[in-house]
Coordinates of C-alpha atoms and ligand atoms in Angstrom, one line a residue:
X1 CA 4.5 -49.9 -17.2
X2 CA 2.9 -52.8 -16.6
X3 CA 0.0 -52.7 -18.9
X4 CA -2.6 -55.9 -19.9
X5 CA -4.1 -56.5 -23.2
X6 CA -7.6 -55.6 -22.3
X7 CA -9.3 -53.0 -19.8
X8 CA -13.0 -52.6 -19.0
X9 CA -12.3 -49.1 -18.5
X10 CA -10.2 -46.1 -19.8
X11 CA -9.7 -43.3 -17.6
X12 CA -8.3 -39.8 -19.7
X13 CA -6.1 -38.1 -16.7
X14 CA -5.4 -34.1 -18.9
X15 CA -2.2 -32.5 -17.2
X16 CA -3.8 -30.1 -15.0
X17 CA -6.0 -32.7 -13.5
X18 CA -2.8 -34.9 -10.6
X19 CA -5.7 -34.1 -8.1
X20 CA -4.8 -37.9 -5.7
X21 CA -7.5 -37.0 -3.7
X22 CA -9.4 -37.5 -6.5
X23 CA -12.4 -40.9 -5.8
X24 CA -11.5 -42.1 -8.6
X25 CA -7.7 -43.6 -6.8
X26 CA -9.8 -45.1 -3.7
X27 CA -10.1 -48.6 -5.8
X28 CA -7.3 -50.2 -6.6
X29 CA -8.4 -52.8 -9.6
X30 CA -6.5 -54.2 -13.1
X31 CA -10.2 -53.3 -15.5
X32 CA -9.4 -49.6 -15.1
X33 CA -6.5 -48.3 -17.2
X34 CA -5.1 -44.7 -16.8
X35 CA -4.0 -42.5 -19.7
X36 CA -2.2 -39.2 -19.4
X37 CA -0.7 -38.1 -22.0
X38 CA 2.3 -35.0 -23.5
X39 CA 0.8 -34.1 -27.0
X40 CA 1.8 -31.3 -29.6
X41 CA -2.2 -29.5 -29.2
X42 CA -1.0 -28.9 -25.5
X43 CA 2.2 -27.6 -26.3
X44 CA 1.1 -26.0 -29.2
X45 CA -2.3 -24.0 -28.9
X46 CA 0.1 -21.4 -28.1
X47 CA 4.0 -20.4 -26.6
X48 CA 4.5 -21.2 -23.3
X49 CA 7.5 -20.6 -21.5
X50 CA 9.6 -23.1 -21.2
X51 CA 9.6 -23.1 -18.0
X52 CA 6.2 -24.0 -18.1
X53 CA 6.0 -26.7 -20.3
X54 CA 8.9 -28.0 -18.2
X55 CA 7.3 -28.3 -14.8
X56 CA 3.5 -29.6 -16.5
X57 CA 5.6 -32.4 -18.4
X58 CA 7.1 -33.9 -14.9
X59 CA 3.9 -33.6 -12.5
X60 CA 2.7 -35.0 -15.1
X61 CA 5.4 -37.6 -14.3
X62 CA 5.1 -37.9 -11.1
X63 CA 1.5 -38.2 -10.3
X64 CA 1.8 -41.1 -13.1
X65 CA 4.5 -43.5 -11.2
X66 CA 2.9 -41.8 -7.4
X67 CA -0.9 -43.8 -9.2
X68 CA 1.2 -47.0 -10.6
X69 CA 3.2 -47.6 -7.4
X70 CA -0.6 -46.7 -5.4
X71 CA -0.7 -50.3 -7.9
X72 CA -3.0 -48.3 -10.7
X73 CA -2.4 -49.1 -13.5
X74 CA -1.5 -46.8 -16.0
X75 CA -0.3 -45.9 -20.1
X76 CA 1.3 -42.8 -20.2
X77 CA 2.9 -41.2 -23.1
X78 CA 5.7 -39.5 -23.5
X79 CA 6.1 -36.7 -26.6
X80 CA 7.7 -38.8 -28.6
X81 CA 6.2 -41.9 -28.7
X82 CA 5.8 -44.2 -31.2
X83 CA 2.4 -44.3 -30.7
X84 CA 1.6 -40.5 -29.6
X85 CA -0.4 -39.1 -32.2
X86 CA -0.4 -35.9 -31.0
X87 CA -4.3 -35.4 -30.0
X88 CA -6.1 -36.7 -28.1
X89 CA -9.3 -37.2 -30.3
X90 CA -6.9 -40.1 -32.6
X91 CA -5.0 -41.2 -29.3
X92 CA -8.3 -41.9 -27.5
X93 CA -10.0 -43.7 -30.6
X94 CA -6.7 -46.3 -31.3
X95 CA -7.0 -47.1 -27.5
X96 CA -10.3 -48.3 -27.2
X97 CA -9.8 -50.0 -29.9
X98 CA -6.5 -51.7 -28.8
X99 CA -7.3 -52.2 -25.0
X100 CA -10.9 -53.3 -26.1
X101 CA -12.3 -50.6 -24.0
X102 CA -16.3 -50.6 -23.4
X103 CA -16.9 -47.4 -21.0
X104 CA -14.6 -44.2 -21.4
X105 CA -14.2 -41.9 -18.3
X106 CA -13.1 -38.5 -18.1
X107 CA -13.2 -35.5 -15.3
X108 CA -15.0 -32.1 -16.5
X109 CA -11.9 -29.9 -18.3
X110 CA -11.5 -26.4 -17.0
X111 CA -10.8 -25.2 -20.0
X112 CA -13.8 -24.9 -23.3
X113 CA -11.3 -25.5 -26.1
X114 CA -10.9 -29.6 -24.5
X115 CA -14.3 -29.7 -22.9
X116 CA -15.8 -28.9 -26.4
X117 CA -13.5 -30.9 -27.5
X118 CA -13.6 -34.2 -25.7
X119 CA -17.7 -33.6 -26.4
X120 CA -17.3 -34.3 -30.1
X121 CA -14.9 -37.6 -29.2
X122 CA -17.5 -38.5 -26.6
X123 CA -20.3 -38.5 -29.7
X124 CA -17.8 -39.5 -31.7
X125 CA -17.2 -43.2 -30.1
X126 CA -19.7 -46.3 -30.1
X127 CA -18.7 -46.9 -26.0
X128 CA -20.4 -45.2 -23.1
X129 CA -19.3 -42.2 -22.2
X130 CA -19.4 -40.8 -18.1
X131 CA -17.3 -37.3 -17.5
X132 CA -16.9 -37.2 -13.5
X133 CA -16.2 -34.0 -11.6
X134 CA -12.4 -32.9 -10.8
X135 CA -13.5 -32.4 -7.5
X136 CA -11.3 -29.8 -6.9
X137 CA -13.3 -26.6 -6.8
X138 CA -15.2 -24.7 -4.1
X139 CA -18.6 -23.7 -6.5
X140 CA -20.1 -24.9 -9.7
X141 CA -19.5 -24.3 -13.8
X142 CA -22.3 -22.7 -13.2
X143 CA -22.7 -21.3 -10.1
X144 CA -21.3 -17.3 -10.3
X145 CA -23.9 -17.4 -13.4
X146 CA -26.8 -18.7 -11.0
X147 CA -25.2 -16.3 -8.6
X148 CA -25.9 -13.2 -10.3
X149 CA -28.7 -13.7 -12.4
X150 CA -30.6 -10.8 -12.7
X151 CA -27.9 -8.7 -11.5
X152 CA -26.4 -5.6 -12.9
X153 CA -23.4 -6.4 -11.8
X154 CA -20.7 -9.1 -11.2
X155 CA -19.4 -7.6 -7.7
X156 CA -16.9 -10.6 -6.3
X157 CA -17.8 -9.4 -2.9
X158 CA -20.8 -10.8 -2.8
X159 CA -20.3 -14.0 -3.7
X160 CA -17.2 -14.2 -2.1
X161 CA -19.6 -13.2 1.3
X162 CA -21.7 -16.5 0.0
X163 CA -19.1 -18.6 -0.1
X164 CA -17.1 -17.4 3.0
X165 CA -19.9 -18.0 5.0
X166 CA -21.1 -21.6 3.0
X167 CA -17.8 -23.0 3.9
X168 CA -17.7 -21.5 7.5
X169 CA -14.3 -19.6 7.3
X170 CA -13.4 -17.2 9.0
X171 CA -16.6 -16.4 10.8
X172 CA -18.0 -16.5 14.0
X173 CA -19.1 -19.7 16.2
X174 CA -21.7 -17.6 17.9
X175 CA -23.1 -16.5 14.4
X176 CA -22.5 -17.5 11.7
X177 CA -23.7 -15.2 9.5
X178 CA -21.6 -12.8 11.0
X179 CA -17.5 -12.3 9.7
X180 CA -15.1 -13.3 12.8
X181 CA -14.5 -8.8 13.7
X182 CA -17.0 -8.0 11.9
X183 CA -15.1 -7.0 9.3
X184 CA -16.0 -8.8 6.1
X185 CA -12.7 -7.1 3.5
X186 CA -9.8 -5.8 4.8
X187 CA -8.6 -4.8 1.3
X188 CA -8.0 -1.0 2.4
X189 CA -5.5 -1.8 5.3
X190 CA -3.0 -4.0 2.3
X191 CA -1.6 -1.0 0.4
X192 CA 1.7 -1.1 1.6
X193 CA 4.9 0.3 0.2
X194 CA 7.4 -2.0 0.5
X195 CA 10.1 -0.7 4.0
X196 CA 13.9 -0.6 2.8
X197 CA 14.9 -2.5 6.0
X198 CA 12.2 -5.1 6.2
X199 CA 13.5 -8.8 5.4
X200 CA 12.8 -10.9 2.7
X201 CA 12.1 -14.8 2.9
X202 CA 14.3 -17.0 1.6
X203 CA 12.8 -19.0 -0.8
X204 CA 11.8 -22.8 -0.2
X205 CA 14.8 -25.1 -2.1
X206 CA 13.3 -27.4 -4.2
X207 CA 14.8 -28.8 -6.6
X208 CA 13.6 -31.1 -10.1
X209 CA 15.8 -32.2 -12.8
X210 CA 14.3 -31.5 -15.9
X211 CA 17.5 -31.9 -18.7
X212 CA 15.8 -34.9 -20.1
X213 CA 12.5 -32.2 -20.7
X214 CA 14.4 -29.8 -22.0
X215 CA 16.5 -32.2 -24.5
X216 CA 13.0 -33.1 -25.2
X217 CA 11.4 -30.1 -26.5
X218 CA 14.2 -29.1 -28.1
X219 CA 14.0 -32.7 -30.0
X220 CA 10.6 -32.2 -30.9
X221 CA 11.4 -28.3 -32.2
X222 CA 8.3 -27.5 -29.7
X223 CA 8.5 -23.1 -29.9
X224 CA 8.7 -21.9 -26.8
X225 CA 9.6 -18.2 -24.5
X226 CA 11.4 -17.2 -21.9
X227 CA 14.9 -18.5 -19.8
X228 CA 15.7 -21.7 -18.5
X229 CA 19.3 -20.5 -16.6
X230 CA 19.8 -23.7 -15.2
X231 CA 18.4 -27.4 -15.9
X232 CA 16.8 -27.6 -13.0
X233 CA 12.9 -26.3 -11.6
X234 CA 12.5 -25.4 -8.7
X235 CA 8.2 -25.3 -9.2
X236 CA 6.8 -27.8 -7.1
X237 CA 5.3 -30.8 -9.4
X238 CA 4.3 -33.2 -7.7
X239 CA 2.0 -33.5 -4.0
X240 CA 4.8 -34.1 -1.7
X241 CA 7.0 -30.3 -2.9
X242 CA 3.2 -28.4 -3.2
X243 CA 2.5 -28.9 0.5
X244 CA 6.3 -28.2 1.5
X245 CA 5.6 -25.1 -0.5
X246 CA 2.4 -24.4 1.7
X247 CA 4.4 -24.9 4.7
X248 CA 6.9 -22.9 4.1
X249 CA 4.1 -19.6 2.4
X250 CA 3.0 -20.2 6.3
X251 CA 5.8 -20.3 8.2
X252 CA 7.6 -17.2 6.6
X253 CA 5.4 -15.2 4.1
X254 CA 2.4 -15.1 5.6
X255 CA 2.4 -12.9 8.5
X256 CA 3.2 -10.0 6.4
X257 CA 1.2 -10.9 2.9
X258 CA -1.6 -8.2 3.0
X259 CA 0.1 -5.8 4.0
X260 CA 2.7 -5.8 0.7
X261 CA 0.6 -8.0 -2.0
X262 CA 0.6 -5.0 -3.7
X263 CA 4.1 -3.6 -3.8
X264 CA 6.3 -3.6 -6.7
X265 CA 9.9 -4.1 -5.9
X266 CA 12.9 -5.2 -8.5
X267 CA 14.8 -7.2 -5.1
X268 CA 13.1 -10.0 -4.8
X269 CA 10.1 -11.4 -7.5
X270 CA 8.0 -13.5 -5.0
X271 CA 7.9 -11.0 -1.9
X272 CA 5.3 -12.7 0.8
X273 CA 3.3 -14.0 -1.7
X274 CA 2.8 -17.8 -1.7
X275 CA 3.9 -19.0 -5.4
X276 CA 1.3 -21.8 -4.9
X277 CA -0.5 -21.5 -8.3
X278 CA 1.5 -23.7 -10.6
X279 CA -0.3 -26.3 -7.1
X280 CA -3.5 -25.1 -7.7
X281 CA -4.0 -24.8 -11.1
X282 CA -2.2 -27.9 -11.5
X283 CA -4.3 -29.8 -8.7
X284 CA -1.9 -30.8 -6.5
X285 CA -3.2 -28.9 -4.0
X286 CA -7.5 -28.6 -3.1
X287 CA -8.2 -25.1 -2.5
X288 CA -10.4 -25.7 0.7
X289 CA -7.6 -27.7 2.1
X290 CA -5.1 -24.6 1.5
X291 CA -7.3 -21.9 3.0
X292 CA -8.4 -24.4 6.0
X293 CA -4.6 -24.7 7.1
X294 CA -3.9 -20.6 6.8
X295 CA -6.9 -20.1 9.1
X296 CA -6.2 -23.5 11.6
X297 CA -2.5 -21.2 11.9
X298 CA -4.9 -18.2 12.3
X299 CA -6.6 -18.9 15.2
X300 CA -3.3 -21.8 17.0
X301 CA -1.1 -18.0 16.3
X302 CA -2.8 -15.5 16.5
X303 CA 0.2 -12.6 17.5
X304 CA 2.4 -14.0 14.3
X305 CA -0.6 -13.4 12.3
X306 CA -2.9 -10.9 11.6
X307 CA -6.9 -10.6 10.6
X308 CA -5.3 -8.4 7.7
X309 CA -3.2 -10.6 6.6
X310 CA -5.2 -14.0 6.8
X311 CA -8.2 -12.9 5.0
X312 CA -6.7 -11.2 2.7
X313 CA -5.1 -14.3 1.2
X314 CA -8.0 -16.8 1.8
X315 CA -10.1 -13.9 -0.1
X316 CA -8.1 -14.8 -2.9
X317 CA -9.2 -18.2 -3.4
X318 CA -12.4 -18.7 -2.1
X319 CA -13.3 -15.8 -3.6
X320 CA -11.0 -14.8 -6.4
X321 CA -10.1 -17.3 -8.0
X322 CA -14.1 -19.2 -8.2
X323 CA -15.1 -16.4 -8.9
X324 CA -13.4 -15.5 -12.8
X325 CA -14.0 -19.4 -13.2
X326 CA -17.3 -18.9 -12.8
X327 CA -17.4 -15.9 -15.0
X328 CA -15.3 -18.1 -17.9
X329 CA -18.0 -20.4 -17.5
X330 CA -20.7 -18.0 -17.6
X331 CA -19.1 -15.8 -20.3
X332 CA -17.7 -18.1 -22.3
X333 CA -17.4 -18.5 -25.6
X334 CA -18.1 -15.3 -26.6
X335 CA -15.9 -13.1 -24.0
X336 CA -12.8 -14.9 -25.7
X337 CA -14.0 -12.4 -28.5
X338 CA -14.2 -9.1 -26.6
X339 CA -13.0 -5.9 -27.5
X340 CA -14.6 -3.4 -26.0
X341 CA -12.1 -0.8 -27.0
X342 CA -11.4 -2.2 -30.5
X343 CA -7.9 -2.1 -29.6
X344 CA -5.4 -3.4 -32.8
X345 CA -1.7 -1.9 -31.5
X346 CA 0.8 -5.3 -31.8
X347 CA 2.4 -5.8 -27.9
X348 CA 5.9 -4.2 -28.3
X349 CA 8.5 -6.6 -29.0
X350 CA 10.5 -5.8 -25.7
X351 CA 7.7 -7.5 -23.6
X352 CA 10.1 -10.9 -25.3
X353 CA 14.0 -9.9 -24.1
X354 CA 12.5 -6.7 -21.2
X355 CA 14.9 -4.6 -22.7
X356 CA 13.1 -0.8 -21.7
X357 CA 14.5 2.0 -20.9
X358 CA 11.1 2.2 -18.2
X359 CA 13.2 0.4 -14.9
X360 CA 8.8 -1.3 -13.8
X361 CA 8.3 -2.7 -17.3
X362 CA 12.2 -4.1 -17.6
X363 CA 11.4 -6.1 -13.3
X364 CA 8.2 -7.2 -14.4
X365 CA 8.9 -8.8 -17.4
X366 CA 12.1 -10.8 -16.7
X367 CA 10.8 -11.5 -13.7
X368 CA 7.8 -13.3 -15.9
X369 CA 10.3 -14.3 -18.9
X370 CA 13.6 -15.4 -15.0
X371 CA 10.5 -17.0 -13.6
X372 CA 7.7 -18.1 -15.1
X373 CA 6.3 -15.6 -12.4
X374 CA 5.1 -12.4 -12.1
X375 CA 3.2 -11.5 -8.8
X376 CA -0.5 -9.9 -9.3
X377 CA 0.2 -6.4 -9.2
X378 CA 2.9 -6.7 -11.8
X379 CA 0.2 -8.5 -13.4
X380 CA -2.4 -6.3 -13.7
X381 CA -0.2 -2.8 -13.1
X382 CA 2.9 -3.2 -15.2
X383 CA 2.1 -5.0 -18.1
X384 CA -1.5 -4.9 -18.3
X385 CA -1.5 -1.2 -18.2
X386 CA 0.7 -0.8 -20.4
X387 CA -0.6 -2.8 -22.7
X388 CA -3.9 -1.7 -22.7
X389 CA -2.9 2.6 -22.3
X390 CA -0.9 1.4 -25.5
X391 CA -4.1 -0.1 -27.0
X392 CA -2.8 -3.3 -27.4
X393 CA -5.3 -6.4 -29.6
X394 CA -6.5 -8.2 -26.5
X395 CA -5.4 -11.4 -28.3
X396 CA -2.0 -10.4 -28.1
X397 CA -2.6 -9.8 -24.5
X398 CA -4.2 -12.7 -23.6
X399 CA -1.7 -14.9 -25.7
X400 CA 1.1 -13.5 -24.6
X401 CA -0.3 -13.7 -20.3
X402 CA -1.2 -17.8 -21.2
X403 CA 2.1 -18.7 -22.3
X404 CA 4.5 -17.4 -20.0
X405 CA 4.0 -17.8 -16.5
X406 CA 3.6 -21.9 -14.5
X407 CA -0.1 -20.3 -13.7
X408 CA -1.7 -19.8 -16.6
X409 CA -4.7 -22.3 -17.8
X410 CA -7.3 -20.5 -20.4
X411 CA -9.9 -20.6 -18.2
X412 CA -7.9 -18.2 -15.7
X413 CA -5.6 -16.0 -17.8
X414 CA -8.4 -15.3 -19.5
X415 CA -10.9 -13.1 -17.5
X416 CA -8.1 -12.0 -15.3
X417 CA -6.6 -10.6 -18.5
X418 CA -9.1 -9.9 -21.3
X419 CA -11.6 -8.6 -18.3
X420 CA -9.9 -7.7 -15.2
X421 CA -6.7 -5.9 -16.6
X422 CA -8.3 -4.8 -20.2
X423 CA -11.9 -3.5 -19.5
X424 CA -11.8 -6.0 -23.4
X425 CA -15.4 -7.2 -21.3
X426 CA -16.6 -3.4 -20.7
X427 CA -17.1 -3.6 -17.5
X428 CA -17.8 -7.9 -16.1
X429 CA -15.3 -8.0 -13.7
X430 CA -14.6 -5.0 -13.2
X431 CA -16.3 -1.5 -12.6
X432 CA -13.6 0.5 -14.0
X433 CA -10.3 0.0 -16.3
X434 CA -7.3 -0.8 -14.0
X435 CA -5.2 2.3 -15.4
X436 CA -2.5 4.3 -13.1
X437 CA -0.4 7.1 -14.1
X438 CA 3.5 7.1 -12.8
X439 CA 2.0 8.4 -9.5
X440 CA 0.5 5.1 -8.2
X441 CA 3.4 3.1 -9.9
X442 CA 6.0 5.9 -7.4
X443 CA 3.7 5.0 -5.0
X444 CA 3.4 1.1 -4.3
X445 CA 7.0 0.6 -5.9
X446 CA 10.6 1.4 -5.9
X447 CA 11.5 1.8 -9.3
X448 CA 11.1 4.9 -10.6
X449 CA 14.0 6.4 -8.0
X450 CA 15.8 3.5 -10.5
X451 CA 14.4 4.8 -14.1
X452 CA 15.4 6.5 -17.3
X453 CA 12.2 8.3 -17.5
X454 CA 10.9 10.6 -15.1
X455 CA 7.2 9.5 -13.0
X456 CA 6.7 13.3 -12.6
X457 CA 7.0 14.6 -15.7
X458 CA 4.5 14.0 -19.0
X459 CA 5.6 16.3 -21.9
X460 CA 9.3 16.0 -21.9
X461 CA 11.5 14.0 -23.6
X462 CA 12.0 11.9 -19.8
X463 CA 8.4 11.9 -18.7
X464 CA 7.7 8.5 -17.7
X465 CA 5.6 7.2 -21.0
X466 CA 2.9 6.2 -18.4
X467 CA 1.7 9.7 -17.2
X468 CA 1.2 10.9 -21.7
X469 CA -0.6 7.7 -21.9
X470 CA -2.8 7.6 -19.2
X471 CA -4.1 10.5 -19.9
X472 CA -4.5 10.2 -23.4
X473 CA -6.3 6.6 -22.4
X474 CA -9.0 9.1 -21.2
X475 CA -9.3 11.4 -23.8
X476 CA -9.5 8.8 -26.6
X477 CA -11.9 7.2 -24.7
X478 CA -13.9 10.0 -23.7
X479 CA -17.3 8.2 -25.0
X480 CA -17.0 5.0 -23.5
X481 CA -15.8 6.2 -19.9
X482 CA -16.8 9.6 -19.0
X483 CA -20.5 8.7 -17.7
X484 CA -18.8 6.2 -15.1
X485 CA -19.5 7.1 -12.0
X486 CA -16.0 5.7 -10.2
X487 CA -14.0 7.9 -12.8
X488 CA -15.9 11.3 -12.8
X489 CA -12.3 12.3 -11.3
X490 CA -10.5 12.3 -14.4
X491 CA -12.6 13.7 -16.4
X492 CA -13.1 16.7 -13.9
X493 CA -9.2 16.9 -14.6
X494 CA -9.3 16.9 -18.6
X495 CA -12.0 19.2 -18.3
X496 CA -9.5 21.7 -16.6
X497 CA -6.8 21.1 -19.4
X498 CA -6.6 23.7 -22.4
X499 CA -6.8 22.2 -25.7
X500 CA -3.2 22.5 -26.2
X501 CA -2.7 21.2 -23.7
X502 CA -4.6 17.7 -24.6
X503 CA -3.4 18.1 -27.9
X504 CA 0.0 17.7 -26.4
X505 CA -0.2 15.3 -24.7
X506 CA -1.8 13.5 -27.4
X507 CA 1.2 13.5 -28.9
X508 CA 3.7 12.6 -26.5
X509 CA 1.8 9.3 -25.9
X510 CA 1.8 8.9 -30.4
Ligands
LIG1 P1 -0.7 -15.4 -4.3 O1 -0.2 -13.7 -4.5 O2 -0.5 -16.2 -3.1 O3 -2.2 -15.7 -4.0 C1 -2.7 -17.1 -3.6 C2 -3.3 -17.6 -4.9 O4 -4.2 -16.8 -4.9 C3 -3.2 -17.8 -5.8 O5 -2.4 -19.1 -6.3 C4 -4.1 -17.7 -6.5 O6 -4.7 -18.8 -6.5 C5 -4.9 -16.8 -6.5 N1 -4.9 -15.8 -6.9 C6 -5.2 -14.5 -6.6 N2 -5.5 -13.7 -7.6 C7 -6.7 -14.1 -8.1 C8 -7.5 -14.1 -9.4 N3 -7.3 -12.8 -10.3 N4 -7.6 -14.9 -10.4 C9 -7.9 -16.4 -10.0 N5 -7.4 -16.1 -8.3 C10 -6.5 -15.3 -7.8 N6 -3.9 -16.2 -11.9 C11 -3.6 -17.6 -12.6 O7 -3.8 -18.7 -11.8 N7 -3.3 -18.1 -13.8 C12 -3.5 -16.9 -14.6 O8 -3.3 -17.3 -16.0 C13 -3.7 -15.7 -14.4 N8 -2.9 -14.3 -15.2 C14 -4.2 -13.4 -14.4 C15 -3.3 -12.2 -15.8 C16 -3.7 -11.3 -15.1 C17 -3.5 -9.9 -16.1 C18 -3.5 -10.4 -14.0 C19 -3.8 -9.5 -13.4 C20 -3.9 -11.9 -12.4 C21 -3.7 -13.3 -13.1 N9 -3.8 -14.6 -12.6 C22 -4.4 -15.1 -12.7 C23 -4.2 -13.9 -11.0 C24 -3.0 -14.3 -10.4 O9 -2.4 -12.9 -10.7 C25 -2.2 -14.9 -9.7 O10 -2.8 -15.9 -9.4 C26 -1.3 -15.3 -9.1 O11 -0.5 -13.8 -9.2 C27 -0.7 -16.3 -8.9 O12 0.6 -16.1 -8.0 P2 0.6 -16.6 -6.2 O13 0.1 -18.4 -5.9 O14 1.5 -16.1 -5.6 O15 0.1 -15.7 -5.8

C-alpha cells in the first residue's frame, strides 16, 4: 500500500465499521491517512469462533483494498506486522508521531469498551480529535433511553411503531400514521412448525479463501473456539457479496421467513433466515437499504410475499435491532454486571463440543460450532433456555455467546443474552424469563422424536431434562417470579403439586 511520509489527518476505521457509503469517503484527498488494524486486543478479549476471527480479518482486508482502489491512502496493520503494538492506544500514538498528524478522527464505536478506550486515548493526545457518527443506525445511541423516559417498561413494540412511522415503512399512503393493512404486528401468525415436505432453499455459494488467515491465527497462537472444516469462509466479506446475499434472501427465503422463523430442525442450519447479521453488524449493509429493498419486493410482487413474512422481517431490523442497541447504551456499564437470580453455575463442557444426548441441544451447538451461527430460536429457546434453567453464571453465558457467533459484538450480544435470554436484568428487555419445558421444543421442532430422552416424562431416567429443570426453576425462584402476572399459570400449576412431587422434581433437576 502506498503511504506518504506525512499526513494532516489520521482516520481510524474499526473492524466493524466497514461502511463504504460513509460520507468520509465522498472526497479523495492525499492529506488523510485511513488506518485499519488487526490487533491482539481484539482477538483476545474473548475466545472467538475461528470463522468469526477469519471473517472479520478477511472483510477488513477487502475493505482496505477497496478504499485504496478508490484512491484513498490506507495503512493496514496485519496481526504479525513488526510495527503493530497490538493495541489501539500505542499504535495510534506511534502513528501520530510518525506521520506528524495534526488531527485524529474516529467513528463512534458501538461497544462501551472501545468507546471508553477511545475517550481515554483522545484525552491523552496532544493533537485535535474528532468523533464522527457511523451513519449506520436508524436511531441515536440515546434514543431508547429518551423514548422510554418516565415509563415503567421498555416495550419494544411502541419503539418499533415509532420507527415505522418515522421512516414510512409499511405505512398507508393516504394516512401516514396508520400501518398498511391496519395491523402493526403479525407475530402471532408466525409460529409454524416446519412441514416435513417443505423444500429448503440452497444456500448462496460464497467461497472466500481464508487459508492465510487461518495460518496467521495459528502462527500467532490465537486461541479460538469452533470448527473450520475447510480453508473457505462462506460468510460475505465485502459489500458486493453482502448485496448478493440480500438478493438471494429476498428471492428464495423471504416468502417463508416469518412463518418458520421459530422452527427448529436438524434438516438445515439457515432455513428461511437471512444470514445477514454479519454484513449488517460490520456495516457492509445499512439497515435502511435492507428494509427498503424488502419492502420494495413486497410492493412489486404481492403474490410472492405476504405481509406476515415481510412485517416479521422488517420488525427484526428496525424494531429489535435498534431497540437492543438503545438498551445497551441506556444501561451500560452496569448492565454487564446484572445477575438477577444470582446464578453461579458453570456452562456444561459440552457447549464447546456438542456432545450431549439431548438432540435439540446437540443440533443447536453443532450448528454453532460448525458455522458460527444458530438462528434466533435456537439461541433463545435451546442453549439460552438450558443455561438459564441450569442456573449458569451470566458472565459465562455472555462469554460463550460473544465468542461463538459470527455476528457477536457486545452491543447486540449483551442485551440479547444477559437480558432477553438470561433475564439477568430482572425484566428490562423481557417481561418474563424465556424458559420452556420440552413441550415447546417438541411443538416447534422435529428433534424430540429422534432424541434419547422422552419429552413427555419428567421423573424417570429418560425423562427430558428440560422438564424437571423447568419446574425446578419456578419452584426455586418463587419469591422473585410468583407475582409476575405473565407467569401466574406456572404457579397455579405448582400450587396443585404435592410436596412429594415438588421434592421429586427438584431431586431430578439436581
Ligand atoms: P434473521 O432471522 O434473518 O433476522 C434478520 C435480522 O434481524 C438479523 O440479521 C438481525 O440483524 C436482526 N435481528 C433479529 N433479531 C434480533 C435481536 N433480537 N436483536 C438484534 N437484532 C436482531 N444478534 C446479533 O446480531 N449479534 C449477537 O451477538 C446476537 N446474540 C444473540 C444472543 C441471544 C441469546 C439471542 C437470543 C439472540 C441474539 N442475537 C444476536 C439476535 C438474533 O438471534 C440474530 O441477530 C440472528 O439470529 C442473526 O441471524 P440472521 O441474520 O439470519 O437473522
